[in-house]
Amino acid sequence: MSGVYDRHSKSLLKVVSPCSKHFEIENQTYHICDYAFFRNFDIESLTFSENLRSIGSKSLYGCKNLEVVFPKNAMIESIGDCAFMNCKSLKEIGFIDSVQFLGRSVFAGMDKLESIKLPKDLRRIPEFTFFECESLKDVEIPESVSVIESFSFQHTAITHLTIPNRVVKLGDAVFSRCFQFEQVTLPNRLKVIPERTFSSCKYLREIEIPKSVNTIMKEAFDGTESLTTVRFHGKVEHIDDTAFKDSGLETVIVPFWAKSYYKKVFPNLTIKSAIL
């Protein structure tokens, strides 16, 4: 199997003989260019060169039969938009320990991906990163992450998750349609729970809202039919009327000094006070 190679930039530009099942990238290659393997349905395994540092946008998009990637000690620093999107047979991502930048939708649509440990220096989880990774159950988010963008974990199989306390911002619908989601620990610096954050998480049973949160936006917990209890650690100044639409919410536990406030917000629910 061969490709077009730019010696000046040390980049693999394009694969030109798409019939081989295995491709090994030569050691002098530092970069895989955009669209290099785009929708290559024949490739089943890929070996990175040890000098590879970056993977371009959509470089392996739609390689639906790619099953194995051998990192060969590669120290990859960045992966572009949609680079592995719809690689539906790829089960493991064992080549991102050194990554500092991920583009949007990098691993979206990887049907067989079950677990991942994100790199320790990652600062941001971009939009749609694991969108529709319907087998993804176990995710370890590093303490370095401060922003998790919209739809990044939508329709995954996550059941339990602790979001690091450094996270100050979530995007819309980050965990929506995570039908197996049962338990989540929110960071204590979060100010806003955005629109549809946990919508349709039908097995989410209980959640604690940190003292830092001042806004819960529309449909944030819409369709959480198993959610019966919410514990508020502070006074949330704005809770949209639809925030808990079609949830199973029955009981709200609040600080004793805020009980009268929450009685007005939730006039039809049981309000209990506690020292939180």
mmCIF file of C-alpha atoms in Angstrom:
data_model
loop_
_atom_site.group_PDB
_atom_site.id
_atom_site.type_symbol
_atom_site.label_atom_id
_atom_site.label_comp_id
_atom_site.label_asym_id
_atom_site.label_seq_id
_atom_site.Cartn_x
_atom_site.Cartn_y
_atom_site.Cartn_z
ATOM 1 C CA MET A 1 0.000 0.000 0.000
ATOM 2 C CA SER A 2 1.469 3.376 -0.938
ATOM 3 C CA GLY A 3 0.753 7.067 -0.541
ATOM 4 C CA VAL A 4 1.768 10.550 -1.594
ATOM 5 C CA TYR A 5 4.444 11.911 0.741
ATOM 6 C CA ASP A 6 5.713 15.480 1.119
ATOM 7 C CA ARG A 7 9.373 15.325 2.148
ATOM 8 C CA HIS A 8 9.556 19.035 2.962
ATOM 9 C CA SER A 9 6.770 18.927 5.546
ATOM 10 C CA LYS A 10 7.337 15.248 6.403
ATOM 11 C CA SER A 11 3.628 14.644 5.858
ATOM 12 C CA LEU A 12 1.580 11.795 4.451
ATOM 13 C CA LEU A 13 -0.722 13.598 2.038
ATOM 14 C CA LYS A 14 -2.873 10.842 0.605
ATOM 15 C CA VAL A 15 -3.114 7.058 0.371
ATOM 16 C CA VAL A 16 -3.237 6.116 -3.307
ATOM 17 C CA SER A 17 -3.553 2.321 -3.299
ATOM 18 C CA PRO A 18 -6.629 1.715 -1.132
ATOM 19 C CA CYS A 19 -6.857 -2.083 -1.456
ATOM 20 C CA SER A 20 -4.500 -3.174 1.349
ATOM 21 C CA LYS A 21 -5.770 -4.223 4.757
ATOM 22 C CA HIS A 22 -2.729 -2.975 6.674
ATOM 23 C CA PHE A 23 -0.802 0.268 6.369
ATOM 24 C CA GLU A 24 2.445 1.143 8.158
ATOM 25 C CA ILE A 25 3.433 4.792 8.237
ATOM 26 C CA GLU A 26 7.138 5.346 7.711
ATOM 27 C CA ASN A 27 9.272 6.627 10.583
ATOM 28 C CA GLN A 28 10.102 9.967 9.003
ATOM 29 C CA THR A 29 6.413 10.954 8.949
ATOM 30 C CA TYR A 30 5.462 13.686 11.407
ATOM 31 C CA HIS A 31 1.959 14.463 10.172
ATOM 32 C CA ILE A 32 -0.982 12.680 8.543
ATOM 33 C CA CYS A 33 -2.746 15.243 6.378
ATOM 34 C CA ASP A 34 -6.465 15.951 6.139
ATOM 35 C CA TYR A 35 -8.465 13.249 4.325
ATOM 36 C CA ALA A 36 -5.408 10.976 3.922
ATOM 37 C CA PHE A 37 -7.385 7.735 4.515
ATOM 38 C CA PHE A 38 -10.850 9.262 4.107
ATOM 39 C CA ARG A 39 -13.544 6.537 3.806
ATOM 40 C CA ASN A 40 -11.027 3.783 3.135
ATOM 41 C CA PHE A 41 -13.197 0.704 3.616
ATOM 42 C CA ASP A 42 -10.398 -1.841 3.107
ATOM 43 C CA ILE A 43 -7.952 -0.903 5.821
ATOM 44 C CA GLU A 44 -8.168 -3.067 8.957
ATOM 45 C CA SER A 45 -4.999 -2.130 10.843
ATOM 46 C CA LEU A 46 -2.671 0.836 10.955
ATOM 47 C CA THR A 47 0.789 1.275 12.471
ATOM 48 C CA PHE A 48 1.878 4.800 13.346
ATOM 49 C CA SER A 49 5.487 5.902 12.962
ATOM 50 C CA GLU A 50 7.258 6.651 16.238
ATOM 51 C CA ASN A 51 7.855 10.242 15.074
ATOM 52 C CA LEU A 52 4.188 10.985 14.312
ATOM 53 C CA ARG A 53 3.050 14.155 16.095
ATOM 54 C CA SER A 54 -0.282 15.135 14.516
ATOM 55 C CA ILE A 55 -3.263 13.635 12.725
ATOM 56 C CA GLY A 56 -5.245 15.841 10.355
ATOM 57 C CA SER A 57 -8.974 16.463 10.102
ATOM 58 C CA LYS A 58 -11.032 13.598 8.658
ATOM 59 C CA SER A 59 -7.809 11.726 7.980
ATOM 60 C CA LEU A 60 -9.391 8.381 8.936
ATOM 61 C CA TYR A 61 -13.030 9.416 8.743
ATOM 62 C CA GLY A 62 -15.344 6.550 7.850
ATOM 63 C CA CYS A 63 -12.712 3.783 7.896
ATOM 64 C CA LYS A 64 -15.443 1.474 9.102
ATOM 65 C CA ASN A 65 -13.365 -1.729 9.052
ATOM 66 C CA LEU A 66 -10.339 -0.318 10.893
ATOM 67 C CA GLU A 67 -9.990 -2.555 13.964
ATOM 68 C CA VAL A 68 -6.511 -1.903 15.372
ATOM 69 C CA VAL A 69 -4.120 1.039 15.572
ATOM 70 C CA PHE A 70 -0.570 0.250 16.696
ATOM 71 C CA PRO A 71 1.009 3.377 18.203
ATOM 72 C CA LYS A 72 4.659 2.149 18.089
ATOM 73 C CA ASN A 73 5.639 4.684 20.796
ATOM 74 C CA ALA A 74 4.223 7.637 18.855
ATOM 75 C CA MET A 75 3.960 10.862 20.876
ATOM 76 C CA ILE A 76 0.935 12.392 19.177
ATOM 77 C CA GLU A 77 0.210 15.972 20.261
ATOM 78 C CA SER A 78 -2.886 16.925 18.261
ATOM 79 C CA ILE A 79 -5.775 15.222 16.458
ATOM 80 C CA GLY A 80 -7.942 17.231 14.055
ATOM 81 C CA ASP A 81 -11.711 17.442 13.574
ATOM 82 C CA CYS A 82 -13.529 14.168 12.825
ATOM 83 C CA ALA A 83 -10.210 12.322 12.495
ATOM 84 C CA PHE A 84 -11.621 8.941 13.614
ATOM 85 C CA MET A 85 -15.314 9.675 13.200
ATOM 86 C CA ASN A 86 -17.360 6.634 12.157
ATOM 87 C CA CYS A 87 -14.496 4.183 12.592
ATOM 88 C CA LYS A 88 -17.152 1.720 13.622
ATOM 89 C CA SER A 89 -14.908 -1.316 14.238
ATOM 90 C CA LEU A 90 -12.176 0.402 16.262
ATOM 91 C CA LYS A 91 -12.428 -0.767 19.888
ATOM 92 C CA GLU A 92 -9.478 0.923 21.603
ATOM 93 C CA ILE A 93 -7.830 4.337 21.605
ATOM 94 C CA GLY A 94 -4.377 3.593 23.005
ATOM 95 C CA PHE A 95 -2.459 6.381 21.336
ATOM 96 C CA ILE A 96 -3.564 9.631 22.997
ATOM 97 C CA ASP A 97 -1.592 9.785 26.262
ATOM 98 C CA SER A 98 0.462 12.732 25.018
ATOM 99 C CA VAL A 99 -2.332 14.567 23.159
ATOM 100 C CA GLN A 100 -2.870 18.200 24.153
ATOM 101 C CA PHE A 101 -5.399 19.173 21.492
ATOM 102 C CA LEU A 102 -8.470 17.389 20.176
ATOM 103 C CA GLY A 103 -10.668 18.754 17.395
ATOM 104 C CA ARG A 104 -14.440 18.420 17.386
ATOM 105 C CA SER A 105 -16.160 15.078 16.693
ATOM 106 C CA VAL A 106 -12.804 13.262 16.837
ATOM 107 C CA PHE A 107 -14.204 9.903 17.973
ATOM 108 C CA ALA A 108 -17.911 10.376 17.202
ATOM 109 C CA GLY A 109 -19.797 7.364 15.908
ATOM 110 C CA MET A 110 -17.251 4.775 17.088
ATOM 111 C CA ASP A 111 -19.808 2.067 17.846
ATOM 112 C CA LYS A 112 -17.460 -0.419 19.537
ATOM 113 C CA LEU A 113 -15.417 1.901 21.757
ATOM 114 C CA GLU A 114 -16.132 0.841 25.371
ATOM 115 C CA SER A 115 -13.649 2.727 27.550
ATOM 116 C CA ILE A 116 -11.141 5.543 27.383
ATOM 117 C CA LYS A 117 -8.690 7.388 29.617
ATOM 118 C CA LEU A 118 -8.237 10.917 28.334
ATOM 119 C CA PRO A 119 -4.728 12.444 28.313
ATOM 120 C CA LYS A 120 -3.567 14.077 31.537
ATOM 121 C CA ASP A 121 -2.836 17.523 30.024
ATOM 122 C CA LEU A 122 -6.058 17.941 28.051
ATOM 123 C CA ARG A 123 -7.774 21.259 28.819
ATOM 124 C CA ARG A 124 -10.954 21.012 26.762
ATOM 125 C CA ILE A 125 -13.260 18.252 25.554
ATOM 126 C CA PRO A 126 -14.643 19.659 22.284
ATOM 127 C CA GLU A 127 -18.108 19.428 20.769
ATOM 128 C CA PHE A 128 -19.337 15.970 19.743
ATOM 129 C CA THR A 129 -16.112 14.245 20.878
ATOM 130 C CA PHE A 130 -17.847 10.954 21.741
ATOM 131 C CA PHE A 131 -21.234 11.666 20.166
ATOM 132 C CA GLU A 132 -23.133 8.432 19.407
ATOM 133 C CA CYS A 133 -20.386 6.190 20.848
ATOM 134 C CA GLU A 134 -23.183 3.954 22.010
ATOM 135 C CA SER A 135 -20.960 1.307 23.688
ATOM 136 C CA LEU A 136 -18.791 3.757 25.648
ATOM 137 C CA LYS A 137 -19.236 2.898 29.342
ATOM 138 C CA ASP A 138 -16.078 3.968 31.157
ATOM 139 C CA VAL A 139 -14.516 7.414 30.839
ATOM 140 C CA GLU A 140 -11.768 8.925 32.958
ATOM 141 C CA ILE A 141 -11.660 12.710 32.654
ATOM 142 C CA PRO A 142 -8.341 14.212 33.835
ATOM 143 C CA GLU A 143 -8.136 16.964 36.434
ATOM 144 C CA SER A 144 -6.689 19.307 33.790
ATOM 145 C CA VAL A 145 -10.010 19.660 31.913
ATOM 146 C CA SER A 146 -11.859 22.943 32.519
ATOM 147 C CA VAL A 147 -14.443 22.925 29.700
ATOM 148 C CA ILE A 148 -16.669 20.148 28.345
ATOM 149 C CA GLU A 149 -18.418 21.344 25.195
ATOM 150 C CA SER A 150 -21.862 20.617 23.756
ATOM 151 C CA PHE A 151 -22.994 17.093 22.813
ATOM 152 C CA SER A 152 -19.562 15.662 23.688
ATOM 153 C CA PHE A 153 -20.962 12.561 25.443
ATOM 154 C CA GLN A 154 -24.463 12.450 23.960
ATOM 155 C CA HIS A 155 -25.892 8.942 23.528
ATOM 156 C CA THR A 156 -23.091 7.007 25.178
ATOM 157 C CA ALA A 157 -23.464 4.094 27.622
ATOM 158 C CA ILE A 158 -21.868 5.837 30.613
ATOM 159 C CA THR A 159 -23.358 4.761 33.957
ATOM 160 C CA HIS A 160 -21.281 6.662 36.539
ATOM 161 C CA LEU A 161 -19.079 9.734 36.181
ATOM 162 C CA THR A 162 -17.177 12.187 38.354
ATOM 163 C CA ILE A 163 -16.595 15.518 36.640
ATOM 164 C CA PRO A 164 -13.348 17.109 37.908
ATOM 165 C CA ASN A 165 -13.659 20.220 40.051
ATOM 166 C CA ARG A 166 -11.593 22.257 37.614
ATOM 167 C CA VAL A 167 -14.485 22.137 35.129
ATOM 168 C CA VAL A 168 -16.223 25.518 35.110
ATOM 169 C CA LYS A 169 -18.307 25.191 31.965
ATOM 170 C CA LEU A 170 -20.517 22.571 30.343
ATOM 171 C CA GLY A 171 -22.038 22.948 26.893
ATOM 172 C CA ASP A 172 -25.614 22.117 25.926
ATOM 173 C CA ALA A 173 -26.838 18.511 25.971
ATOM 174 C CA VAL A 174 -23.469 17.120 27.087
ATOM 175 C CA PHE A 175 -25.009 13.949 28.536
ATOM 176 C CA SER A 176 -28.404 13.920 26.867
ATOM 177 C CA ARG A 177 -29.738 10.534 25.768
ATOM 178 C CA CYS A 178 -27.256 8.687 27.988
ATOM 179 C CA PHE A 179 -29.886 6.080 28.703
ATOM 180 C CA GLN A 180 -27.739 4.089 31.182
ATOM 181 C CA PHE A 181 -26.608 7.063 33.265
ATOM 182 C CA GLU A 182 -27.268 6.440 36.989
ATOM 183 C CA GLN A 183 -24.963 8.704 38.958
ATOM 184 C CA VAL A 184 -22.910 11.857 38.379
ATOM 185 C CA THR A 185 -20.838 14.103 40.633
ATOM 186 C CA LEU A 186 -20.857 17.707 39.468
ATOM 187 C CA PRO A 187 -17.840 20.015 39.947
ATOM 188 C CA ASN A 188 -17.967 22.556 42.766
ATOM 189 C CA ARG A 189 -17.052 25.494 40.497
ATOM 190 C CA LEU A 190 -19.867 25.027 37.997
ATOM 191 C CA LYS A 191 -22.217 28.012 37.695
ATOM 192 C CA VAL A 192 -24.674 26.940 34.997
ATOM 193 C CA ILE A 193 -26.344 23.629 34.166
ATOM 194 C CA PRO A 194 -27.127 24.272 30.483
ATOM 195 C CA GLU A 195 -30.027 23.293 28.264
ATOM 196 C CA ARG A 196 -30.783 19.558 28.026
ATOM 197 C CA THR A 197 -27.625 18.603 29.949
ATOM 198 C CA PHE A 198 -29.190 15.394 31.280
ATOM 199 C CA SER A 199 -32.308 15.146 29.130
ATOM 200 C CA SER A 200 -33.608 11.592 28.661
ATOM 201 C CA CYS A 201 -31.172 10.147 31.226
ATOM 202 C CA LYS A 202 -34.010 7.964 32.373
ATOM 203 C CA TYR A 203 -32.073 5.996 35.026
ATOM 204 C CA LEU A 204 -30.558 9.016 36.803
ATOM 205 C CA ARG A 205 -32.018 8.637 40.306
ATOM 206 C CA GLU A 206 -30.550 11.392 42.449
ATOM 207 C CA ILE A 207 -28.277 14.379 42.018
ATOM 208 C CA GLU A 208 -26.561 16.992 44.166
ATOM 209 C CA ILE A 209 -26.436 20.558 42.885
ATOM 210 C CA PRO A 210 -23.263 22.318 44.126
ATOM 211 C CA LYS A 211 -23.444 25.614 45.967
ATOM 212 C CA SER A 212 -21.717 27.334 43.031
ATOM 213 C CA VAL A 213 -24.629 26.735 40.617
ATOM 214 C CA ASN A 214 -26.820 29.813 40.077
ATOM 215 C CA THR A 215 -28.721 28.809 36.919
ATOM 216 C CA ILE A 216 -30.447 25.675 35.642
ATOM 217 C CA MET A 217 -31.574 26.158 32.062
ATOM 218 C CA LYS A 218 -34.515 24.779 30.130
ATOM 219 C CA GLU A 219 -35.024 21.024 29.886
ATOM 220 C CA ALA A 220 -31.776 20.385 31.770
ATOM 221 C CA PHE A 221 -33.339 17.294 33.408
ATOM 222 C CA ASP A 222 -36.203 16.715 30.975
ATOM 223 C CA GLY A 223 -37.241 13.076 30.783
ATOM 224 C CA THR A 224 -35.253 11.918 33.838
ATOM 225 C CA GLU A 225 -38.142 9.748 34.895
ATOM 226 C CA SER A 226 -36.232 7.965 37.694
ATOM 227 C CA LEU A 227 -34.979 11.198 39.249
ATOM 228 C CA THR A 228 -36.944 11.437 42.499
ATOM 229 C CA THR A 229 -34.621 13.489 44.721
ATOM 230 C CA VAL A 230 -32.486 16.579 44.181
ATOM 231 C CA ARG A 231 -30.186 18.051 46.835
ATOM 232 C CA PHE A 232 -29.429 21.758 46.505
ATOM 233 C CA HIS A 233 -26.356 22.965 48.418
ATOM 234 C CA GLY A 234 -27.118 26.625 47.781
ATOM 235 C CA LYS A 235 -29.714 28.997 46.375
ATOM 236 C CA VAL A 236 -30.070 28.632 42.606
ATOM 237 C CA GLU A 237 -31.245 32.057 41.451
ATOM 238 C CA HIS A 238 -32.833 30.906 38.196
ATOM 239 C CA ILE A 239 -34.444 27.536 37.521
ATOM 240 C CA ASP A 240 -36.281 27.389 34.215
ATOM 241 C CA ASP A 241 -39.897 26.241 34.354
ATOM 242 C CA THR A 242 -39.032 23.311 32.074
ATOM 243 C CA ALA A 243 -35.794 22.326 33.832
ATOM 244 C CA PHE A 244 -37.385 19.233 35.428
ATOM 245 C CA LYS A 245 -40.121 18.630 32.862
ATOM 246 C CA ASP A 246 -41.241 14.989 32.678
ATOM 247 C CA SER A 247 -38.885 14.010 35.478
ATOM 248 C CA GLY A 248 -39.839 11.867 38.468
ATOM 249 C CA LEU A 249 -38.932 14.599 40.934
ATOM 250 C CA GLU A 250 -40.771 14.251 44.258
ATOM 251 C CA THR A 251 -38.446 15.559 46.948
ATOM 252 C CA VAL A 252 -36.097 18.521 47.122
ATOM 253 C CA ILE A 253 -33.559 18.720 49.947
ATOM 254 C CA VAL A 254 -32.262 22.246 50.582
ATOM 255 C CA PRO A 255 -30.292 24.277 53.141
ATOM 256 C CA PHE A 256 -32.525 25.207 56.067
ATOM 257 C CA TRP A 257 -32.086 28.924 55.345
ATOM 258 C CA ALA A 258 -33.379 28.545 51.767
ATOM 259 C CA LYS A 259 -36.452 26.399 52.478
ATOM 260 C CA SER A 260 -38.980 29.191 51.909
ATOM 261 C CA TYR A 261 -37.354 30.104 48.592
ATOM 262 C CA TYR A 262 -37.551 26.566 47.224
ATOM 263 C CA LYS A 263 -41.158 26.208 48.385
ATOM 264 C CA LYS A 264 -42.005 28.980 45.939
ATOM 265 C CA VAL A 265 -39.931 27.427 43.162
ATOM 266 C CA PHE A 266 -41.395 23.935 43.669
ATOM 267 C CA PRO A 267 -44.857 24.511 45.179
ATOM 268 C CA ASN A 268 -46.079 20.984 44.427
ATOM 269 C CA LEU A 269 -43.080 19.053 45.769
ATOM 270 C CA THR A 270 -41.931 17.892 49.184
ATOM 271 C CA ILE A 271 -39.300 20.319 50.475
ATOM 272 C CA LYS A 272 -36.982 19.089 53.208
ATOM 273 C CA SER A 273 -34.327 21.159 54.914
ATOM 274 C CA ALA A 274 -30.971 19.876 56.074
ATOM 275 C CA ILE A 275 -27.520 21.068 56.985
ATOM 276 C CA LEU A 276 -25.640 20.432 53.728
#
